[in-house]
Coordinates of C-alpha atoms in Angstrom, one line a residue:
M1 CA 227.1 -100.0 20.2
K2 CA 228.5 -98.0 23.6
K3 CA 225.8 -95.8 25.0
I4 CA 225.5 -93.5 27.9
R5 CA 222.6 -92.6 29.3
L6 CA 221.7 -89.1 30.1
T7 CA 218.7 -86.7 30.4
M8 CA 217.9 -84.9 27.3
A9 CA 219.0 -81.4 28.1
Q10 CA 222.3 -83.2 29.5
A11 CA 222.9 -84.9 26.0
L12 CA 222.2 -81.3 24.5
L13 CA 225.3 -79.6 26.0
K14 CA 227.2 -82.0 25.9
F15 CA 226.5 -82.3 21.8
L16 CA 227.0 -78.4 21.7
D17 CA 230.3 -78.6 23.3
Q18 CA 231.9 -80.6 20.3
Q19 CA 231.1 -78.5 17.8
Y20 CA 233.3 -76.8 15.7
V21 CA 233.5 -75.4 12.4
E22 CA 236.5 -75.2 9.9
R23 CA 237.3 -72.4 6.9
D24 CA 240.6 -72.0 5.3
G25 CA 242.0 -74.8 7.5
I26 CA 241.6 -73.1 10.6
E27 CA 239.4 -74.8 13.3
H28 CA 236.6 -72.6 15.8
K29 CA 234.7 -73.8 18.7
F30 CA 231.2 -72.9 17.2
V31 CA 229.1 -72.4 20.9
K32 CA 230.9 -70.3 22.6
G33 CA 228.4 -70.8 25.7
V34 CA 225.0 -70.0 26.8
V35 CA 222.9 -67.0 27.7
G36 CA 220.0 -67.7 29.9
I37 CA 217.1 -66.5 32.3
F38 CA 215.4 -69.5 34.4
G39 CA 211.9 -70.4 35.2
H40 CA 210.2 -73.4 35.8
G41 CA 210.0 -74.4 32.0
N42 CA 214.1 -74.8 32.2
V43 CA 215.6 -74.1 35.5
T44 CA 215.4 -78.3 36.6
G45 CA 216.0 -78.9 33.5
L46 CA 218.3 -77.4 31.2
G47 CA 219.3 -75.3 34.4
E48 CA 220.5 -78.6 36.4
A49 CA 222.7 -79.7 33.1
L50 CA 224.0 -76.3 33.2
E51 CA 224.7 -76.6 36.2
F52 CA 226.4 -80.5 36.8
T53 CA 227.1 -81.1 33.6
D54 CA 231.2 -81.1 32.8
T55 CA 231.4 -78.7 29.8
D56 CA 233.5 -76.0 28.2
L57 CA 230.6 -73.9 27.6
M58 CA 230.3 -70.3 29.5
Y59 CA 227.6 -69.8 31.1
V60 CA 225.7 -65.6 31.0
Q61 CA 222.7 -64.9 33.0
G62 CA 220.9 -62.1 30.8
H63 CA 218.2 -60.1 32.0
N64 CA 215.9 -59.6 29.5
E65 CA 215.3 -62.2 27.2
Q66 CA 215.3 -59.8 23.8
G67 CA 218.3 -58.4 25.2
M68 CA 220.1 -61.8 25.6
V69 CA 219.2 -62.6 22.0
H70 CA 220.6 -59.8 20.3
A71 CA 223.8 -59.8 22.7
A72 CA 224.2 -63.6 21.1
T73 CA 223.5 -62.2 17.5
A74 CA 226.0 -59.4 17.8
Y75 CA 228.7 -61.8 18.8
A76 CA 227.8 -64.2 16.2
K77 CA 228.2 -60.9 13.7
Q78 CA 231.4 -59.8 15.1
K79 CA 232.7 -63.3 14.4
N80 CA 231.8 -63.4 11.5
R81 CA 229.1 -66.0 12.7
L82 CA 232.4 -68.5 13.0
E83 CA 231.1 -68.8 16.9
I84 CA 227.7 -68.1 18.6
F85 CA 226.2 -68.4 21.8
A86 CA 223.3 -70.2 22.6
C87 CA 220.0 -68.7 24.3
T88 CA 217.5 -70.3 26.8
S89 CA 214.6 -69.3 28.7
S90 CA 211.2 -69.9 30.2
I91 CA 208.5 -71.3 29.0
G92 CA 205.2 -68.5 28.0
P93 CA 206.6 -64.7 28.2
G94 CA 210.0 -65.8 28.6
A95 CA 210.0 -67.5 25.1
L96 CA 208.1 -64.8 23.1
N97 CA 210.5 -62.3 24.4
M98 CA 212.9 -63.9 22.1
V99 CA 210.9 -64.1 19.2
T100 CA 212.0 -60.4 18.1
G101 CA 216.0 -61.4 18.8
A102 CA 215.1 -64.3 16.6
A103 CA 213.7 -62.0 13.5
T104 CA 216.7 -59.5 14.0
A105 CA 219.0 -62.5 13.7
T106 CA 217.4 -64.0 10.5
V107 CA 216.6 -61.5 8.7
N108 CA 220.5 -60.4 9.5
R109 CA 221.4 -63.7 8.4
I110 CA 223.5 -64.0 12.0
P111 CA 223.1 -67.7 13.5
V112 CA 221.6 -67.9 16.8
L113 CA 220.2 -70.9 18.8
L114 CA 217.3 -70.3 20.7
L115 CA 215.8 -73.0 23.5
P116 CA 212.6 -72.1 24.8
G117 CA 211.3 -73.9 27.3
D118 CA 207.8 -75.5 26.3
T119 CA 205.2 -77.0 28.2
F120 CA 205.0 -80.8 29.1
A121 CA 204.9 -83.0 26.1
C122 CA 203.1 -85.4 28.2
R123 CA 200.4 -83.0 28.8
Q124 CA 199.7 -84.7 32.4
P125 CA 199.0 -81.1 34.5
D126 CA 197.7 -79.4 31.6
P127 CA 197.4 -76.2 31.6
V128 CA 200.5 -75.6 33.6
L129 CA 201.6 -71.7 34.5
Q130 CA 202.0 -69.5 31.5
Q131 CA 200.6 -72.1 29.1
I132 CA 198.6 -70.9 26.1
E133 CA 195.9 -73.4 25.5
V134 CA 194.6 -73.5 21.6
P135 CA 190.9 -75.2 22.1
H136 CA 191.5 -76.0 17.9
D137 CA 194.7 -77.4 18.3
Y138 CA 196.2 -78.7 21.0
T139 CA 199.4 -79.5 19.7
I140 CA 200.6 -75.5 19.5
S141 CA 202.1 -73.6 21.9
A142 CA 203.6 -70.0 22.5
N143 CA 206.7 -71.4 20.9
D144 CA 205.1 -72.4 17.4
C145 CA 205.0 -68.1 17.1
F146 CA 208.8 -68.8 16.4
K147 CA 208.4 -70.6 13.0
P148 CA 208.4 -67.8 10.6
V149 CA 211.2 -65.6 11.8
S150 CA 213.3 -69.6 12.5
K151 CA 215.4 -70.7 9.8
Y152 CA 214.8 -74.1 11.5
W153 CA 212.5 -74.6 13.9
D154 CA 211.9 -78.1 16.0
R155 CA 210.3 -79.6 19.1
I156 CA 211.8 -82.3 21.1
S157 CA 208.6 -84.3 22.2
R158 CA 210.9 -87.2 23.0
P159 CA 214.6 -87.5 23.8
E160 CA 215.7 -89.3 20.9
Q161 CA 214.6 -86.9 18.7
L162 CA 217.5 -85.2 20.1
M163 CA 219.6 -86.3 17.6
S164 CA 218.5 -85.4 14.4
A165 CA 217.0 -82.2 15.6
M166 CA 220.5 -81.4 16.4
F167 CA 221.8 -82.2 13.0
H168 CA 219.5 -80.3 11.5
A169 CA 220.3 -77.3 13.8
M170 CA 224.0 -77.3 13.0
R171 CA 223.3 -77.9 9.2
V172 CA 221.8 -74.4 9.1
L173 CA 223.8 -72.8 11.8
T174 CA 226.8 -73.3 9.7
D175 CA 225.3 -72.5 6.3
P176 CA 225.9 -69.0 5.0
V177 CA 222.7 -69.4 3.1
E178 CA 220.5 -70.8 5.3
T179 CA 222.1 -69.3 9.0
G180 CA 219.7 -67.6 11.3
A181 CA 217.6 -67.9 14.1
V182 CA 217.5 -72.2 14.5
T183 CA 214.8 -72.7 17.6
I184 CA 214.8 -76.0 19.3
C185 CA 211.6 -75.9 21.7
L186 CA 212.3 -78.0 25.1
P187 CA 209.1 -79.2 26.6
Q188 CA 209.8 -78.8 30.4
D189 CA 209.6 -82.8 31.2
V190 CA 211.4 -83.6 28.4
Q191 CA 214.3 -81.8 29.6
A192 CA 214.4 -84.0 32.4
E193 CA 214.0 -87.6 30.9
A194 CA 216.7 -89.6 30.4
Y195 CA 217.8 -92.5 27.2
D196 CA 220.9 -93.9 26.3
Y197 CA 222.4 -92.2 24.0
P198 CA 225.1 -93.4 21.4
V199 CA 228.3 -92.0 22.7
T200 CA 229.1 -91.3 18.9
F201 CA 227.0 -88.7 19.0
F202 CA 229.2 -86.5 21.7
E203 CA 232.1 -87.1 19.3
K204 CA 233.7 -84.1 18.0
R205 CA 232.6 -82.8 14.6
V206 CA 233.7 -80.3 12.4
H207 CA 231.7 -78.4 9.9
S208 CA 233.3 -77.1 7.1
I209 CA 232.6 -73.8 5.5
D210 CA 233.8 -74.4 1.8
R211 CA 234.5 -71.3 -0.6
R212 CA 232.6 -71.7 -3.4
S213 CA 234.1 -70.9 -6.8
L214 CA 232.8 -69.1 -9.5
S215 CA 231.2 -71.3 -12.3
A216 CA 233.4 -71.2 -15.4
R217 CA 230.0 -70.1 -17.4
A218 CA 229.5 -67.4 -14.7
L219 CA 233.0 -66.0 -14.6
Q220 CA 233.3 -65.4 -18.3
T221 CA 229.8 -63.3 -18.3
A222 CA 231.0 -61.4 -15.6
I223 CA 234.3 -60.6 -17.2
E224 CA 232.4 -59.7 -20.4
K225 CA 230.0 -57.7 -19.0
M226 CA 232.6 -56.3 -16.4
S227 CA 235.3 -55.6 -19.5
A228 CA 232.8 -53.0 -21.2
A229 CA 231.5 -50.7 -18.8
K230 CA 232.2 -47.2 -18.9
K231 CA 230.9 -46.5 -15.2
P232 CA 231.8 -49.3 -12.9
F233 CA 230.7 -49.2 -9.9
I234 CA 230.7 -51.5 -6.4
I235 CA 228.4 -52.3 -3.6
A236 CA 229.7 -54.1 -0.8
G237 CA 227.5 -55.8 1.6
G238 CA 227.8 -57.6 5.2
G239 CA 229.1 -60.4 2.8
V240 CA 232.2 -58.9 2.3
H241 CA 233.0 -59.1 6.2
Y242 CA 231.2 -62.3 6.5
A243 CA 233.6 -64.1 3.8
D244 CA 236.7 -61.9 5.1
A245 CA 236.9 -60.5 1.9
C246 CA 237.7 -57.0 2.9
C247 CA 241.7 -57.1 1.7
E248 CA 240.3 -58.8 -1.7
L249 CA 237.6 -56.1 -2.4
T250 CA 240.2 -53.4 -1.6
D251 CA 242.9 -54.3 -4.3
F252 CA 240.2 -55.1 -6.6
A253 CA 239.0 -51.5 -6.7
K254 CA 241.9 -50.0 -6.6
T255 CA 243.6 -52.4 -9.2
F256 CA 240.9 -51.1 -12.2
G257 CA 239.6 -48.4 -10.4
I258 CA 236.2 -48.3 -9.5
P259 CA 234.4 -47.0 -6.7
V260 CA 233.5 -48.7 -3.7
A261 CA 230.5 -47.6 -1.8
E262 CA 228.9 -49.4 1.5
T263 CA 225.9 -50.7 2.9
Q264 CA 224.9 -50.5 6.8
A265 CA 226.3 -54.1 7.4
G266 CA 228.8 -53.8 4.5
K267 CA 230.2 -50.5 6.3
S268 CA 234.3 -50.8 7.2
A269 CA 234.9 -53.0 4.4
I270 CA 237.0 -50.6 3.1
S271 CA 239.0 -47.7 4.7
W272 CA 237.1 -44.0 4.5
K273 CA 240.7 -43.0 3.5
E274 CA 241.5 -45.3 0.2
P275 CA 240.8 -43.7 -2.9
M276 CA 238.1 -45.5 -4.7
S277 CA 236.1 -45.4 -0.9
V278 CA 232.7 -43.3 -1.5
G279 CA 231.4 -44.5 1.8
G280 CA 227.1 -45.3 2.4
I281 CA 225.0 -45.7 -0.5
G282 CA 221.3 -45.1 -0.8
V283 CA 218.5 -43.3 1.5
T284 CA 221.4 -43.3 4.2
G285 CA 224.0 -42.7 1.8
T286 CA 226.7 -40.1 0.9
L287 CA 226.4 -37.5 -2.0
V288 CA 229.3 -39.1 -3.8
A289 CA 228.2 -42.4 -4.0
N290 CA 224.4 -41.6 -4.8
R291 CA 225.9 -39.3 -7.5
L292 CA 227.8 -42.6 -9.3
A293 CA 225.5 -44.9 -8.5
K294 CA 222.7 -43.0 -10.5
E295 CA 225.0 -42.7 -13.7
A296 CA 226.6 -46.4 -13.2
D297 CA 226.2 -48.7 -16.3
L298 CA 227.5 -51.5 -14.2
V299 CA 227.0 -52.3 -10.7
L300 CA 228.8 -55.5 -8.9
V301 CA 226.8 -55.9 -5.7
V302 CA 228.9 -57.9 -3.5
G303 CA 226.9 -59.9 -0.5
S304 CA 224.4 -57.7 0.0
R305 CA 220.5 -58.2 0.2
L306 CA 219.7 -55.0 -1.6
S307 CA 217.3 -53.7 1.0
D308 CA 214.8 -50.3 0.1
F309 CA 217.8 -48.4 1.9
T310 CA 220.5 -49.4 0.0
T311 CA 218.7 -48.8 -3.8
A312 CA 216.7 -45.6 -2.6
S313 CA 213.5 -47.6 -3.0
K314 CA 214.8 -48.9 -6.4
T315 CA 215.4 -45.5 -7.6
Q316 CA 219.1 -45.7 -7.0
F317 CA 220.5 -46.4 -10.5
Q318 CA 218.7 -44.5 -13.4
N319 CA 220.9 -45.3 -16.0
P320 CA 219.3 -47.2 -18.5
D321 CA 221.9 -49.7 -20.2
L322 CA 222.6 -50.5 -16.2
Q323 CA 223.9 -54.1 -15.7
L324 CA 223.1 -55.1 -12.2
L325 CA 225.9 -58.3 -11.3
H326 CA 225.0 -60.1 -8.3
L327 CA 228.6 -62.0 -6.2
N328 CA 226.5 -63.9 -3.9
V329 CA 226.2 -67.3 -2.2
N330 CA 222.8 -66.7 -1.9
T331 CA 220.6 -67.7 -4.8
M332 CA 217.9 -65.2 -3.5
D333 CA 219.7 -62.5 -3.3
G334 CA 221.4 -62.7 -6.5
S335 CA 217.9 -62.7 -8.3
K336 CA 217.0 -59.0 -6.7
M337 CA 216.4 -56.4 -9.6
D338 CA 216.4 -58.9 -12.4
G339 CA 220.3 -59.0 -11.8
L340 CA 222.8 -61.8 -13.2
L341 CA 223.5 -64.2 -10.3
L342 CA 227.4 -65.2 -9.6
Q343 CA 226.7 -67.7 -7.4
A344 CA 230.5 -67.7 -5.3
D345 CA 231.9 -66.8 -2.3
A346 CA 232.8 -63.5 -1.9
K347 CA 236.7 -63.9 -1.5
Q348 CA 237.1 -66.4 -4.1
G349 CA 234.5 -64.6 -6.3
L350 CA 237.2 -61.4 -6.3
L351 CA 240.0 -63.5 -6.7
E352 CA 238.8 -64.8 -9.9
M353 CA 237.5 -62.1 -11.1
K354 CA 241.0 -60.2 -10.7
Q355 CA 242.7 -62.6 -12.6
A356 CA 240.4 -62.9 -15.6
L357 CA 239.4 -59.0 -15.6
L358 CA 243.6 -58.3 -15.3
K359 CA 244.1 -60.8 -18.5
K360 CA 241.9 -58.5 -20.3
H361 CA 244.4 -55.2 -19.0
Y362 CA 241.1 -53.7 -17.7
Q363 CA 241.1 -50.4 -16.1
T364 CA 238.4 -47.6 -15.9
S365 CA 239.1 -44.1 -17.4
E366 CA 241.5 -41.4 -16.4
A367 CA 238.6 -39.2 -16.6
Y368 CA 236.1 -41.0 -14.1
Q369 CA 238.8 -41.9 -11.9
Q370 CA 239.6 -38.3 -11.7
T371 CA 235.4 -38.0 -11.2
I372 CA 235.7 -40.1 -8.3
Q373 CA 238.3 -37.9 -6.6
Q374 CA 236.6 -35.1 -7.3
L375 CA 233.4 -36.0 -5.5
R376 CA 235.2 -37.3 -2.7
T377 CA 237.3 -34.6 -2.0
E378 CA 233.1 -32.7 -2.3
W379 CA 232.2 -35.2 0.1
Q380 CA 234.7 -35.0 2.9
H381 CA 234.5 -30.9 2.9
E382 CA 230.7 -31.7 3.4
V383 CA 231.5 -34.3 6.0
D384 CA 233.8 -31.9 7.9
R385 CA 231.4 -28.7 7.7
L386 CA 228.8 -31.3 9.4
Y387 CA 230.9 -32.3 12.2
A388 CA 231.7 -28.8 13.0
L389 CA 228.3 -27.7 13.0
T390 CA 227.1 -26.1 16.1
I391 CA 224.3 -24.0 17.3
P392 CA 224.3 -21.3 20.1
N393 CA 223.3 -22.8 23.1
E394 CA 222.5 -26.3 22.1
N395 CA 224.4 -28.7 20.7
S396 CA 224.1 -30.5 17.1
Q397 CA 223.9 -34.4 16.6
T398 CA 226.5 -34.6 13.4
H399 CA 229.0 -32.5 16.3
V400 CA 228.9 -34.6 19.0
L401 CA 229.1 -37.5 16.3
G402 CA 232.1 -35.7 14.8
L403 CA 233.9 -35.2 18.3
I404 CA 233.6 -39.3 18.9
N405 CA 235.2 -39.9 15.9
E406 CA 238.1 -37.5 16.1
F407 CA 238.4 -39.1 19.7
I408 CA 238.7 -42.6 19.8
R409 CA 241.2 -44.9 18.2
D410 CA 240.6 -46.6 14.5
E411 CA 240.6 -50.3 16.2
D412 CA 237.9 -49.0 18.4
I413 CA 234.3 -50.4 17.5
I414 CA 231.0 -48.7 17.6
V415 CA 227.9 -49.9 17.8
C416 CA 224.2 -48.7 16.7
A417 CA 220.9 -49.9 15.3
A418 CA 217.8 -47.4 14.7
G419 CA 216.4 -44.2 14.9
S420 CA 218.3 -41.2 13.1
L421 CA 221.7 -41.9 14.2
P422 CA 222.1 -44.7 11.8
G423 CA 222.2 -42.0 8.7
D424 CA 224.4 -39.9 10.2
L425 CA 226.9 -42.8 10.8
H426 CA 226.2 -44.1 7.4
R427 CA 227.3 -41.3 5.6
L428 CA 229.5 -39.5 8.0
W429 CA 231.7 -41.4 10.3
R430 CA 235.1 -42.4 9.3
N431 CA 236.4 -46.2 9.5
A432 CA 239.8 -46.9 9.0
K433 CA 239.4 -50.9 9.8
P434 CA 237.3 -53.3 9.5
K435 CA 234.8 -54.7 11.8
T436 CA 234.9 -51.4 13.8
Y437 CA 231.4 -50.4 12.3
H438 CA 229.2 -52.5 13.9
M439 CA 225.3 -51.5 12.9
E440 CA 222.1 -53.3 12.5
Y441 CA 219.9 -52.2 10.2
G442 CA 218.9 -55.3 8.3
F443 CA 215.5 -55.2 11.2
S444 CA 216.6 -51.6 12.9
C445 CA 215.5 -52.7 16.1
M446 CA 215.2 -50.3 19.0
G447 CA 217.0 -51.5 21.6
Y448 CA 220.0 -53.7 19.9
E449 CA 222.0 -51.3 20.7
V450 CA 222.8 -52.0 24.4
A451 CA 222.7 -55.8 24.1
G452 CA 224.8 -55.7 21.1
G453 CA 227.4 -53.6 22.7
L454 CA 227.7 -56.5 25.1
G455 CA 227.9 -59.1 22.4
V456 CA 230.4 -56.9 20.7
K457 CA 232.5 -56.5 23.9
M458 CA 232.6 -60.3 24.3
A459 CA 233.6 -61.4 20.6
N460 CA 236.2 -58.6 21.2
P461 CA 237.2 -58.0 25.2
D462 CA 240.5 -56.0 24.2
A463 CA 238.8 -53.5 21.9
E464 CA 237.1 -50.3 23.6
V465 CA 233.3 -50.5 23.0
Y466 CA 231.3 -47.5 22.2
V467 CA 227.3 -48.0 21.9
I468 CA 226.1 -44.6 20.2
V469 CA 222.0 -44.3 21.0
G470 CA 219.3 -42.0 21.4
D471 CA 217.2 -42.2 24.1
G472 CA 214.5 -44.0 22.6
S473 CA 216.4 -46.7 22.2
F474 CA 217.5 -46.6 25.4
L475 CA 214.4 -46.6 27.2
M476 CA 213.5 -49.4 25.2
L477 CA 216.0 -51.7 26.4
H478 CA 218.8 -51.3 28.2
S479 CA 218.8 -54.5 30.7
E480 CA 222.5 -55.9 29.7
L481 CA 224.2 -52.8 30.6
L482 CA 223.9 -54.9 34.1
T483 CA 225.0 -58.1 32.5
S484 CA 228.3 -56.5 31.3
I485 CA 229.1 -55.1 34.7
Q486 CA 228.2 -58.3 36.3
E487 CA 230.5 -60.1 33.6
G488 CA 233.2 -57.5 33.6
Y489 CA 232.6 -56.8 30.0
K490 CA 233.3 -52.7 29.5
I491 CA 231.3 -51.2 27.1
N492 CA 230.8 -47.3 26.8
V493 CA 227.3 -46.3 26.3
I494 CA 226.8 -42.5 24.8
V495 CA 222.9 -41.5 25.1
L496 CA 222.0 -38.1 22.5
N497 CA 219.0 -37.1 24.2
N498 CA 216.4 -35.2 22.6
Q499 CA 213.8 -36.7 24.4
G500 CA 211.8 -38.3 21.9
Y501 CA 211.4 -40.3 18.5
Q502 CA 212.7 -37.4 16.7
C503 CA 213.7 -39.6 13.5
I504 CA 210.3 -40.9 12.9
K505 CA 209.1 -37.0 13.6
Q506 CA 211.4 -35.7 10.8
L507 CA 209.8 -38.4 8.9
Q508 CA 206.3 -36.9 9.6
K509 CA 207.0 -33.6 8.8
A510 CA 208.9 -34.6 5.2
N511 CA 205.4 -35.8 4.3
G512 CA 203.0 -33.0 5.4
S513 CA 202.4 -33.8 9.2
N514 CA 202.9 -31.4 11.6
G515 CA 204.8 -33.5 14.2
F516 CA 202.2 -35.9 16.1
G517 CA 203.1 -38.1 19.2
N518 CA 206.9 -38.8 18.6
E519 CA 208.4 -36.3 21.4
F520 CA 208.7 -37.4 25.0
R521 CA 205.9 -34.6 26.2
L522 CA 203.6 -34.7 29.4
R523 CA 200.0 -34.6 28.6
N524 CA 198.2 -31.4 28.6
K525 CA 195.7 -30.6 30.9
Q526 CA 193.6 -27.9 29.1
T527 CA 194.2 -30.0 25.4
Q528 CA 194.0 -33.5 26.8
C529 CA 197.4 -34.1 24.1
L530 CA 200.6 -34.8 24.4
D531 CA 201.8 -31.7 23.9
G532 CA 203.0 -30.3 27.7
N533 CA 206.2 -29.5 28.8
L534 CA 208.7 -32.3 27.9
L535 CA 209.7 -35.1 29.8
M536 CA 213.1 -34.8 32.0
V537 CA 214.5 -38.0 32.4
N538 CA 218.1 -38.5 34.0
F539 CA 219.8 -41.1 32.1
A540 CA 223.3 -40.3 33.8
K541 CA 221.4 -41.2 37.4
Y542 CA 219.7 -44.4 35.7
A543 CA 222.5 -46.1 34.7
E544 CA 224.7 -44.9 37.8
S545 CA 222.0 -46.8 40.4
L546 CA 223.0 -49.6 37.9
G547 CA 226.6 -49.4 39.3
A548 CA 228.3 -47.9 36.0
M549 CA 230.4 -44.9 35.8
T550 CA 228.4 -41.9 34.2
Y551 CA 228.5 -38.7 33.2
F552 CA 226.5 -35.8 32.0
A553 CA 227.6 -33.3 29.4
E554 CA 226.2 -29.9 28.9
D555 CA 228.4 -29.0 26.2
A556 CA 231.2 -29.9 23.5
P557 CA 234.3 -29.5 26.5
Q558 CA 232.4 -31.3 28.7
F559 CA 231.9 -34.2 26.3
K560 CA 234.7 -34.3 25.4
N561 CA 236.3 -34.4 28.8
A562 CA 233.4 -36.9 29.6
L563 CA 234.9 -39.3 26.8
K564 CA 238.5 -39.2 28.4
L565 CA 237.1 -40.0 32.0
A566 CA 235.4 -43.0 30.2
K567 CA 238.4 -44.5 28.4
Q568 CA 240.3 -44.8 32.3
E569 CA 237.6 -46.4 34.1
T570 CA 237.4 -50.3 34.0
V571 CA 233.7 -50.8 34.4
S572 CA 231.1 -49.9 31.9
T573 CA 230.2 -46.0 31.3
L574 CA 227.3 -43.7 30.1
I575 CA 227.9 -40.8 29.1
E576 CA 224.3 -38.2 28.4
I577 CA 224.7 -35.5 26.2
R578 CA 221.6 -33.1 24.9
V579 CA 221.1 -32.5 20.9
H580 CA 218.8 -30.3 19.2
A581 CA 215.6 -32.4 17.7
D582 CA 216.2 -31.5 14.3
T583 CA 220.2 -31.4 13.9
M584 CA 220.8 -34.9 12.1
S585 CA 222.3 -34.6 8.6
K586 CA 219.6 -34.9 5.7
G587 CA 219.0 -37.4 2.5
Y588 CA 221.7 -36.4 -0.4
E589 CA 220.0 -36.8 -3.7
S590 CA 217.9 -40.0 -2.2
W591 CA 214.6 -41.0 -1.8
W592 CA 212.5 -43.4 0.3
R593 CA 209.2 -44.5 -0.1
V594 CA 206.9 -44.7 2.6
P595 CA 202.6 -44.4 2.0
V596 CA 201.3 -41.0 1.8
A597 CA 197.8 -41.0 2.7
E598 CA 195.9 -40.2 -0.4
I599 CA 193.1 -37.9 0.8
S600 CA 193.6 -36.2 3.6
E601 CA 192.4 -32.7 5.1
S602 CA 196.2 -31.3 5.1
E603 CA 197.2 -29.9 1.9
A604 CA 201.0 -30.7 3.2
V605 CA 199.5 -34.2 2.8
A606 CA 197.9 -34.1 -0.1
S607 CA 201.1 -32.6 -1.4
A608 CA 203.5 -34.9 0.0
H609 CA 201.3 -37.7 -1.3
Q610 CA 201.7 -36.0 -5.5
A611 CA 205.6 -36.0 -4.9
M612 CA 205.4 -39.4 -4.1
Q613 CA 203.9 -40.3 -7.0
D614 CA 206.1 -38.5 -9.1
Q615 CA 209.2 -40.0 -7.7
L616 CA 207.7 -43.5 -8.3
K617 CA 207.7 -42.6 -11.8
L618 CA 211.5 -42.8 -11.6
A619 CA 211.7 -46.1 -9.5
K620 CA 211.7 -49.6 -11.0
A621 CA 208.5 -51.8 -10.8
Y622 CA 211.1 -54.6 -9.4

């Protein structure tokens, strides 16, 4: 057998450079490149390999380890999991900074390959700089923290272990069911150790992603259930996008007259203009979707893990005769809420169900379809009202979003993740094309937004990308704004400054609090509390110092002008506009369970606790 002598790090890169995925006969180079920040734990091992090994892998310099994982996650999400970036860090704090990013990827079922440096496998210089010593188990390092947030975890203690580890890594990264963060820990000495690797290890490998069909039994059962339904309802999850099934979903809904609601991950799967599109579902859902879901006798869940926001903490569906069907490749997701699993690829399953239902001549009633249209019309009037809502001498959040929605093109992409903005965008945002709504709401990770915008732009370099972010999330993490400027990937960051974590303040107030610890205020020397003057942060000036083109808008006319100017720029931009703290949209016949103190000195908290107990009576137990 022919062999080639390489360091473990060199072999790793040569292997990654030859990985491809195939779906529907189309090949995609799976690993686009590596995003990294160097330290003593990876610079002379993997860093040397990146510098001198001849591959087509692109190297991107990150500026925050968590941020670069978010960028890689956003890239893979936007590419429907057919292309990825790997991320490398040094040991200790650099590696641990990636843990949050790993969890975000895993919760959202997005493939990302993490290559954290690790301590010396030989242990000769122990303890090295940044090493954590665990007295009772010296095999543990900081990288063991990745285990609960990774779908596959391994440590390469000998250079020849790389081969089996990478085969397992690729198995998980390319599996629609098992995918998520894959962590391969690289002890710094082993990175630089040489081994005679078989040349065959570096041959081109194509990992096929086959579309699973419905079993005959599952299809028959599904058609029996659906053909008997009077008020069917569809929930579109992220799996619709990942299966590239948006057209099939729209056609299915129109053919049979079934309304489609979307999760945060599924939004933009169907155009808001389509007659069967009813918008977001659940806690951040629309009034039309939530009312229809409440009465539905059958719910077809396509590619969703049914989080508590989607199910309104299991209060969403009130019909006692409800039948829940899960069209999903994942058996765990398909078992949620005692539903019936239809295990199949979303695209393939919808096509097979359509053909079977056509033979049954199935169609929802004219009365049901008229109800859908009436509720749709009423809801669009509500969206128009909120988009036009103004308040004296201040800006309302919904009005600002309306201005953005009106300004951007159908093919432009928005990115968001946390705070009150996901609620407003899920309810109100009007998408006309798939993949133009990029929301990380599985982990709702504050700080994902700017880094995510970079990843989306890298995946769609010709698109205009708008990052819509609150001041709280922007302060959490914005380092990759510099990376976007460095790499020439223009993103537009729109900071809605409401001077605090106002989303959580509103949650407090809704449950009996007066509001505590969530606004950005100076400490009052008299009361010794954080109830002094509001902090005045100039986000535009800060972004300008990084090299972005920036604008500060006092009002709607200035904001619209800033949008026009930002679009003309070729470098990343930031627009700051202050919005009134309590101008986000509220819940529309939905509920979200949060724990409310059973005993409190506040009568309002006691009342909120009783309201929670009353609402729980409407919730399903499992």
